[in-house]
PDB file of C-alpha atoms in Angstrom:
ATOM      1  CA  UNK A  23     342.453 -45.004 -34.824  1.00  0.00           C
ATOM      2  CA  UNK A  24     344.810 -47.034 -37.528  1.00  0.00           C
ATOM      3  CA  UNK A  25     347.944 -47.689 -35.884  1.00  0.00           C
ATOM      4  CA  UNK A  26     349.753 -45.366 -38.833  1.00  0.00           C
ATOM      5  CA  UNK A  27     353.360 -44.320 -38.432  1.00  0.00           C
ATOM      6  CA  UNK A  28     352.727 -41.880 -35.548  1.00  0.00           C
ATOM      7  CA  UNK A  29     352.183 -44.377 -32.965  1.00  0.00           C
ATOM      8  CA  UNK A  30     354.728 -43.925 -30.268  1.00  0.00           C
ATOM      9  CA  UNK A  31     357.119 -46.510 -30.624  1.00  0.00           C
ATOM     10  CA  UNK A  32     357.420 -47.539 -27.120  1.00  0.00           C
ATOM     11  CA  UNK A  33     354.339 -49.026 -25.039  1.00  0.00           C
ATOM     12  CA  UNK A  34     356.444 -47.188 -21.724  1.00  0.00           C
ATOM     13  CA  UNK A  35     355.189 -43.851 -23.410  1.00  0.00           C
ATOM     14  CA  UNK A  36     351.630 -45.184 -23.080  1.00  0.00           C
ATOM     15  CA  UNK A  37     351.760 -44.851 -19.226  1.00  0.00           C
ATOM     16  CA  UNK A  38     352.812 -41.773 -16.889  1.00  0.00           C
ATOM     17  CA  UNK A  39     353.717 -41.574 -13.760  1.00  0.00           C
ATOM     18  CA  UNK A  40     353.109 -38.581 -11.624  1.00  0.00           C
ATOM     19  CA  UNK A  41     354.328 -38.041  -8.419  1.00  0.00           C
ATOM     20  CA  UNK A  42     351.656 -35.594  -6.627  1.00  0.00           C
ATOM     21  CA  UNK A  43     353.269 -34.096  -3.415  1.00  0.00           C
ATOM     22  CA  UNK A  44     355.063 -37.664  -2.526  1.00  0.00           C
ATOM     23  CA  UNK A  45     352.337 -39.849  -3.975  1.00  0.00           C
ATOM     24  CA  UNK A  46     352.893 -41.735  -6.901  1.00  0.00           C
ATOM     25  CA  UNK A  47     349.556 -42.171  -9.344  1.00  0.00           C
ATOM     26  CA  UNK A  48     350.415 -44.027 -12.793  1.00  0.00           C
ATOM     27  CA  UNK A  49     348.171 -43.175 -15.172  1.00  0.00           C
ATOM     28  CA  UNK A  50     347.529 -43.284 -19.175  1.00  0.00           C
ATOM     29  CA  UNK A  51     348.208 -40.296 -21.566  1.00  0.00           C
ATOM     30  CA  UNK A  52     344.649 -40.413 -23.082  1.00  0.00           C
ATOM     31  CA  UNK A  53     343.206 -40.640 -19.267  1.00  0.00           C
ATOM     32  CA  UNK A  54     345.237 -37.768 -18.731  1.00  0.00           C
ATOM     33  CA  UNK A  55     344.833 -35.527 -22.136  1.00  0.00           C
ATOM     34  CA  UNK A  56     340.506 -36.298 -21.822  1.00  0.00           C
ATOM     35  CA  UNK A  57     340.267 -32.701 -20.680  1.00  0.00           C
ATOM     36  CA  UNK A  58     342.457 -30.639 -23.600  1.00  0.00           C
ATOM     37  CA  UNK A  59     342.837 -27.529 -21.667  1.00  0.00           C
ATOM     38  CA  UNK A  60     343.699 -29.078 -18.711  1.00  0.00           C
ATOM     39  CA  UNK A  61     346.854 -28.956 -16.398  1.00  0.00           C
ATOM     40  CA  UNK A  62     347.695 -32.618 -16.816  1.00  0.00           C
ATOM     41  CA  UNK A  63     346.959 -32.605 -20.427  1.00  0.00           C
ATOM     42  CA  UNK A  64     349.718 -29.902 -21.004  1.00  0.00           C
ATOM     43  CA  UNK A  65     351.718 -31.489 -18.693  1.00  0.00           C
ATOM     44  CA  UNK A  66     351.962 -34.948 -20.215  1.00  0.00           C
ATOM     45  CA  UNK A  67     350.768 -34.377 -24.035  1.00  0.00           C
ATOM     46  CA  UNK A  68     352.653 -30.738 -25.184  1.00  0.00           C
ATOM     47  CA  UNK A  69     355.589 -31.292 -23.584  1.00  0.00           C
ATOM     48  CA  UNK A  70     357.671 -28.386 -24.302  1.00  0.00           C
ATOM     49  CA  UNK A  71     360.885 -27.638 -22.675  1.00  0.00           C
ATOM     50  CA  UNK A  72     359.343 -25.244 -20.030  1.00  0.00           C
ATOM     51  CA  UNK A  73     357.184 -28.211 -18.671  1.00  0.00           C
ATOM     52  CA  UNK A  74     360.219 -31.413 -18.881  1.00  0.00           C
ATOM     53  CA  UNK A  75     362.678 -30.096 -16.532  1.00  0.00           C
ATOM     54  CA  UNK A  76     359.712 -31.032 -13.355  1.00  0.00           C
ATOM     55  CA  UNK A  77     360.272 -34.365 -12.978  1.00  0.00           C
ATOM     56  CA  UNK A  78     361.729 -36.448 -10.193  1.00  0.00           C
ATOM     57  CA  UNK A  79     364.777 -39.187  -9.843  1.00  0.00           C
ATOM     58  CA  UNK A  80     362.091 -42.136 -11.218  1.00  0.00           C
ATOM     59  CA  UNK A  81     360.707 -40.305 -14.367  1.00  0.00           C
ATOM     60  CA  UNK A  82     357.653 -38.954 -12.490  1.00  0.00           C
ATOM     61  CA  UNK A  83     356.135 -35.676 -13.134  1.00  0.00           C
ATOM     62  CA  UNK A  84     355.971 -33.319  -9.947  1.00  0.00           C
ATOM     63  CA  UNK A  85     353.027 -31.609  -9.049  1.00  0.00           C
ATOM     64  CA  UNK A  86     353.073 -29.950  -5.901  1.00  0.00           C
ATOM     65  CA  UNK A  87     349.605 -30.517  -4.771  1.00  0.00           C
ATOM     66  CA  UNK A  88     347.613 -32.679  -2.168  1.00  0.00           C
ATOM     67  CA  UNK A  89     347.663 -36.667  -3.302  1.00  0.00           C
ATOM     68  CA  UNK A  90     344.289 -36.753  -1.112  1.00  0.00           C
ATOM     69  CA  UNK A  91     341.918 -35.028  -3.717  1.00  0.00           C
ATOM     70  CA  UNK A  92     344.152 -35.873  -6.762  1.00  0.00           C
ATOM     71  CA  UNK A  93     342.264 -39.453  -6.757  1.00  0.00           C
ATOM     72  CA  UNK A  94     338.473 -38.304  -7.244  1.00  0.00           C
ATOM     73  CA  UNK A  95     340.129 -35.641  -9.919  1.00  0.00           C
ATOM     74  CA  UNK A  96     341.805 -38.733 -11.887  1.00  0.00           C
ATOM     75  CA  UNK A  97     339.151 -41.001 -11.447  1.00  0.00           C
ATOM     76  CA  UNK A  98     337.029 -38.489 -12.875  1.00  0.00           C
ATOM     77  CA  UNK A  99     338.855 -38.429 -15.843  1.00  0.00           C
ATOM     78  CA  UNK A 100     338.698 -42.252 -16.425  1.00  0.00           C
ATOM     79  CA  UNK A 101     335.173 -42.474 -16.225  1.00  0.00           C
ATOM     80  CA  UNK A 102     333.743 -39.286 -16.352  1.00  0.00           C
ATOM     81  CA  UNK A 103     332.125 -39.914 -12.765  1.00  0.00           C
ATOM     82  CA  UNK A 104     332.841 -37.557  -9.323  1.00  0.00           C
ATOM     83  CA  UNK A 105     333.177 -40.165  -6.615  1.00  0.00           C
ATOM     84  CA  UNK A 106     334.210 -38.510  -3.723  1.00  0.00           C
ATOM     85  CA  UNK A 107     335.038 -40.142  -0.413  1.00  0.00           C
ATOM     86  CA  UNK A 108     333.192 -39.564   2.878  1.00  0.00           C
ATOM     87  CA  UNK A 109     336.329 -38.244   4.499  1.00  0.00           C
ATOM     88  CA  UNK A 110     336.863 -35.817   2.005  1.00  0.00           C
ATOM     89  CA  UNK A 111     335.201 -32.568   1.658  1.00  0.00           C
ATOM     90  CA  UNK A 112     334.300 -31.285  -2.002  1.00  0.00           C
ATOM     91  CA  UNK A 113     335.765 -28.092  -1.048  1.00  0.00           C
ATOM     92  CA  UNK A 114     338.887 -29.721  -1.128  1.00  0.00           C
ATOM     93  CA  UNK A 115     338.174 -31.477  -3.982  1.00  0.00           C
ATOM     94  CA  UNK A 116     336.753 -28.030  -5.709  1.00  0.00           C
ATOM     95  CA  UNK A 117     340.484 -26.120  -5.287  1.00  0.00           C
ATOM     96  CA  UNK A 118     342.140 -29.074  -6.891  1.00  0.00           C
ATOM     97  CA  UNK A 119     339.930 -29.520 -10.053  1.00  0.00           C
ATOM     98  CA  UNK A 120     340.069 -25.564 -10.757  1.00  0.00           C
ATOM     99  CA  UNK A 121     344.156 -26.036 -10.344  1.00  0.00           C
ATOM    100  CA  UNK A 122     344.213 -28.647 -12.590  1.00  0.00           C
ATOM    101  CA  UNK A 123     341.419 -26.441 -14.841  1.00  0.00           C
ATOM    102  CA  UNK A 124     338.785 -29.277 -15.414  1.00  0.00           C
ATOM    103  CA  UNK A 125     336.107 -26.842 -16.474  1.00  0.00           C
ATOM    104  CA  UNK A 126     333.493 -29.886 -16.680  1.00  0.00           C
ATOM    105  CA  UNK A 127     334.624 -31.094 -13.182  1.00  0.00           C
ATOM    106  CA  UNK A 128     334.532 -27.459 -11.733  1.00  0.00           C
ATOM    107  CA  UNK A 129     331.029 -27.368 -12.689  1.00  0.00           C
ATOM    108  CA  UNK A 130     330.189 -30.693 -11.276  1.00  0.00           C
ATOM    109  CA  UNK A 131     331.530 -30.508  -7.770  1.00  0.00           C
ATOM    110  CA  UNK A 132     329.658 -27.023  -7.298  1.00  0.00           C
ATOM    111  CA  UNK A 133     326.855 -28.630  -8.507  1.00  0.00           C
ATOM    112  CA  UNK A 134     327.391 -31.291  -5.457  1.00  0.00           C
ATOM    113  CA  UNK A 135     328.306 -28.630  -3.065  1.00  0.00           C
ATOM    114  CA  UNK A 136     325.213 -26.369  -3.888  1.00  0.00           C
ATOM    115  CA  UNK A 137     323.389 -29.815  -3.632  1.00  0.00           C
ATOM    116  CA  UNK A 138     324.881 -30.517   0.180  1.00  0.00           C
ATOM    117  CA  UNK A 139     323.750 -26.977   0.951  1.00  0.00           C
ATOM    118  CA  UNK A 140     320.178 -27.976  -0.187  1.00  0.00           C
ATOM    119  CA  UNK A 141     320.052 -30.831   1.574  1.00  0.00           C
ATOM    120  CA  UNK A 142     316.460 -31.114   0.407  1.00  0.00           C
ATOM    121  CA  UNK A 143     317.463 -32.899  -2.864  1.00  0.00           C
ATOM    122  CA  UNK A 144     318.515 -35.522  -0.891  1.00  0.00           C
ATOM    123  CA  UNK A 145     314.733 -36.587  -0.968  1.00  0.00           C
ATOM    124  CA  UNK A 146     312.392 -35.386   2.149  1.00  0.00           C
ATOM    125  CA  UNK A 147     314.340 -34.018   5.544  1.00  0.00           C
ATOM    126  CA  UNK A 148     312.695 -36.140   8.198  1.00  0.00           C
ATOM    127  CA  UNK A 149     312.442 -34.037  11.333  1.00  0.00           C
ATOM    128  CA  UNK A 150     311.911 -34.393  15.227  1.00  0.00           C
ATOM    129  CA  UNK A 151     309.385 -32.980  17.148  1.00  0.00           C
ATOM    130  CA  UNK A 152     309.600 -31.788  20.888  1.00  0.00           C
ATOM    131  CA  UNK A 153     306.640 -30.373  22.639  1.00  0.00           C
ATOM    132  CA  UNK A 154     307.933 -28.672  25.651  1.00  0.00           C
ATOM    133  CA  UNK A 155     305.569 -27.296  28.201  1.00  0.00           C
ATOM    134  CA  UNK A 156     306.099 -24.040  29.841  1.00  0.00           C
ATOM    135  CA  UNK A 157     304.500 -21.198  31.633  1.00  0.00           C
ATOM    136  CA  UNK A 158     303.718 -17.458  30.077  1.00  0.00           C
ATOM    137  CA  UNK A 159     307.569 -15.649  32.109  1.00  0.00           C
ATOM    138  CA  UNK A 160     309.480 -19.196  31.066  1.00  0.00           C
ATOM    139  CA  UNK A 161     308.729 -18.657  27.645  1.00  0.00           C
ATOM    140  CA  UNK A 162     311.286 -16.130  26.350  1.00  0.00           C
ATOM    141  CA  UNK A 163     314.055 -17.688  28.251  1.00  0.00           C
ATOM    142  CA  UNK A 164     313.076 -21.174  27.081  1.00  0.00           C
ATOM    143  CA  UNK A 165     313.383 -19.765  23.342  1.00  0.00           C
ATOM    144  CA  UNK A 166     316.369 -17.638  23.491  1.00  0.00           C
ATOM    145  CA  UNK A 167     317.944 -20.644  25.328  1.00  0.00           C
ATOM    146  CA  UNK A 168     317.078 -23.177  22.651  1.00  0.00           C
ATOM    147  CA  UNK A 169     320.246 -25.417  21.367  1.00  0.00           C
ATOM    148  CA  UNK A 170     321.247 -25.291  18.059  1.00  0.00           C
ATOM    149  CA  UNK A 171     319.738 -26.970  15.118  1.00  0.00           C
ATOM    150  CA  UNK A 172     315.969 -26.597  17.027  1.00  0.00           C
ATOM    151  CA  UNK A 173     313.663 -25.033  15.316  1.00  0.00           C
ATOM    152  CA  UNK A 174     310.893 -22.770  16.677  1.00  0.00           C
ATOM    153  CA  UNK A 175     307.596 -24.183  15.232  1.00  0.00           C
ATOM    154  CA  UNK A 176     304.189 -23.567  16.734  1.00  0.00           C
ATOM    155  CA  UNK A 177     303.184 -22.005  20.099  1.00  0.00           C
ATOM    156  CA  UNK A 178     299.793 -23.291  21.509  1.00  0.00           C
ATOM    157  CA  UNK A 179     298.214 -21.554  24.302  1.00  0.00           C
ATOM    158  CA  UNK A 180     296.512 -24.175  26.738  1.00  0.00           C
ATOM    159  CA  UNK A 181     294.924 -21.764  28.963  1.00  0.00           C
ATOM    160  CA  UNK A 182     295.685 -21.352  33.089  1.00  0.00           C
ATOM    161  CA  UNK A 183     296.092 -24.535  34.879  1.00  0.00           C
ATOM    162  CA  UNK A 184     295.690 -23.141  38.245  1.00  0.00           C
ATOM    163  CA  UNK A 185     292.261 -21.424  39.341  1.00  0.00           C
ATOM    164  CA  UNK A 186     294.145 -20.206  42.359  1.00  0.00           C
ATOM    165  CA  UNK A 187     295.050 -16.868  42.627  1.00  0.00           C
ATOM    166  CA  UNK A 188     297.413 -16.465  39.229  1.00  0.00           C
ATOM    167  CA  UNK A 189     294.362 -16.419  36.661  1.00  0.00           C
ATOM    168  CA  UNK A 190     297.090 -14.734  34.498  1.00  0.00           C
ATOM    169  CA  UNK A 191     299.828 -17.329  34.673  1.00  0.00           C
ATOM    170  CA  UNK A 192     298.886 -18.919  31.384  1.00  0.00           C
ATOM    171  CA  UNK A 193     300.431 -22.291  30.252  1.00  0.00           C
ATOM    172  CA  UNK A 194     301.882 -22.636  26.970  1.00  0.00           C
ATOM    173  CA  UNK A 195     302.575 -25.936  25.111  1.00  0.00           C
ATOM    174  CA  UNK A 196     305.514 -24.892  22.711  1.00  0.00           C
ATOM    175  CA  UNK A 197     306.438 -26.896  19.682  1.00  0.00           C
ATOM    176  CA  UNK A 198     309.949 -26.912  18.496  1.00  0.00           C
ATOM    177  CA  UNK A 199     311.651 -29.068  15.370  1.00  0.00           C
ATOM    178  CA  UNK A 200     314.572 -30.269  14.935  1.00  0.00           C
ATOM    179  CA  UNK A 201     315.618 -31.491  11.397  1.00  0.00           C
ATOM    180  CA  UNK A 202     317.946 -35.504  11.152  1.00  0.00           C
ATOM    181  CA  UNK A 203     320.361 -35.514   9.229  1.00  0.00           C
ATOM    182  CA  UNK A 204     321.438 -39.157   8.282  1.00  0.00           C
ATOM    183  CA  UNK A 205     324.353 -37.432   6.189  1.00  0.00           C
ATOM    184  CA  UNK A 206     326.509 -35.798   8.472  1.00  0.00           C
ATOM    185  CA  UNK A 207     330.007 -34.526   7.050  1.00  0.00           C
ATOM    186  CA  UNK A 208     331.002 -33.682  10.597  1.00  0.00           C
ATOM    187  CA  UNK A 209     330.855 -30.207   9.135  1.00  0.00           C
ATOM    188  CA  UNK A 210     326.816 -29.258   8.886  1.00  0.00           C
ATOM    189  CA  UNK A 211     326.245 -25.971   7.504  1.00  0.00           C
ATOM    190  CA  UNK A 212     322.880 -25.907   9.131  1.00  0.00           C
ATOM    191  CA  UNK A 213     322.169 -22.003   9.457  1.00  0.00           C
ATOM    192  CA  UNK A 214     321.144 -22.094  13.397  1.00  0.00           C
ATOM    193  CA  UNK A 215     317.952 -20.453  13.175  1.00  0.00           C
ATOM    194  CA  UNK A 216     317.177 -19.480  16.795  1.00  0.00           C
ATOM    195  CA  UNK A 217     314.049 -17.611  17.266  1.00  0.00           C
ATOM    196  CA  UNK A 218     314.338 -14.002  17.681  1.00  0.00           C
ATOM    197  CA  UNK A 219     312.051 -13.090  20.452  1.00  0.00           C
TER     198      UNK A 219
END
């Protein structure tokens, strides 16, 4: 735009400090105002006299919120990007952007959450295979007792090994899956799916 008569007079104004539950970010009124109907917007662009009295000894603007997730919500706002850390969990991330009512952010990280939960679209889920050998009475306990995260695929009768005496003793090979997950958030929402026998 033409630098007219409404340009603030003072570069200072340009930049604004915020101090988020003891952290100190220092960002730009038009990073901050890129989402009109958000929090920090109102907070740093229509400053009324309800809003001005929340400010600390140094100038900055309190928000009493957690400084970890503030950075992938103002980062977001400078370029428009979600960039979230692999400590962090989107949850997290989720609460703060619907404080700070980001609709287009809100969207975005449920998008990415929904995403995690459909692991799938992370291209194909490479799996493990175990083929466990058991006989016919092993069977249900062998199932029931199967750790989480395996998978109950295929069950392949190979007949009686012994032609002594148990004829009815049948041997089963059992096939069970398991599926890797390179992307572990130390929290896996993997629903265990133990088979019901």
């Amino acid at each position: 735009g033409s630098a007219g008569a409404l340009s603030p007079p003072a570069a200072a104004s340009k930049w604004v400090r915020l101090n988020v539950g003891g952290t100190y970010f220092v960002s730009t009124r038009q990073t901050l105002c890129r989402e009109p109907k958000s929090f920090l917007c109102r907070l740093c662009c229509q400053e009324g006299p309800e809003l001005g009295s929340d400010k600390d000894e140094t100038g900055a603007y309190l928000i009493d919120r957690d400084p970890t997730y503030f950075g992938p919500i103002l980062n977001y706002l400078r370029h428009g990007k979600l960039i979230i850390n692999k400590e962090l969990a989107e949850e997290g991330v989720l609460e703060e952007a619907e404080f700070y009512n980001i609709a287009s952010l809100v969207r975005l990280v449920k998008e990415r959450i929904r995403d995690n939960e459909n692991r799938t679209s992370q291209g194909p889920v490479k799996h493990v295979y175990r083929v466990l050998q058991c006989q016919e009475e092993e069977l249900t306990q062998m199932v029931s007792t199967m750790s989480d995260g395996w998978k109950f695929e295929q069950l392949i009768s190979i007949g009686s090994s012994y032609n002594y005496g148990n004829e009815d003793q049948a041997e089963f090979l059992c096939v069970v899956s398991r599926e890797l997950n390179n992307s572990t958030n130390g929290i896996v929402k993997e629903p265990s799916e133990k088979a019901k026998v």
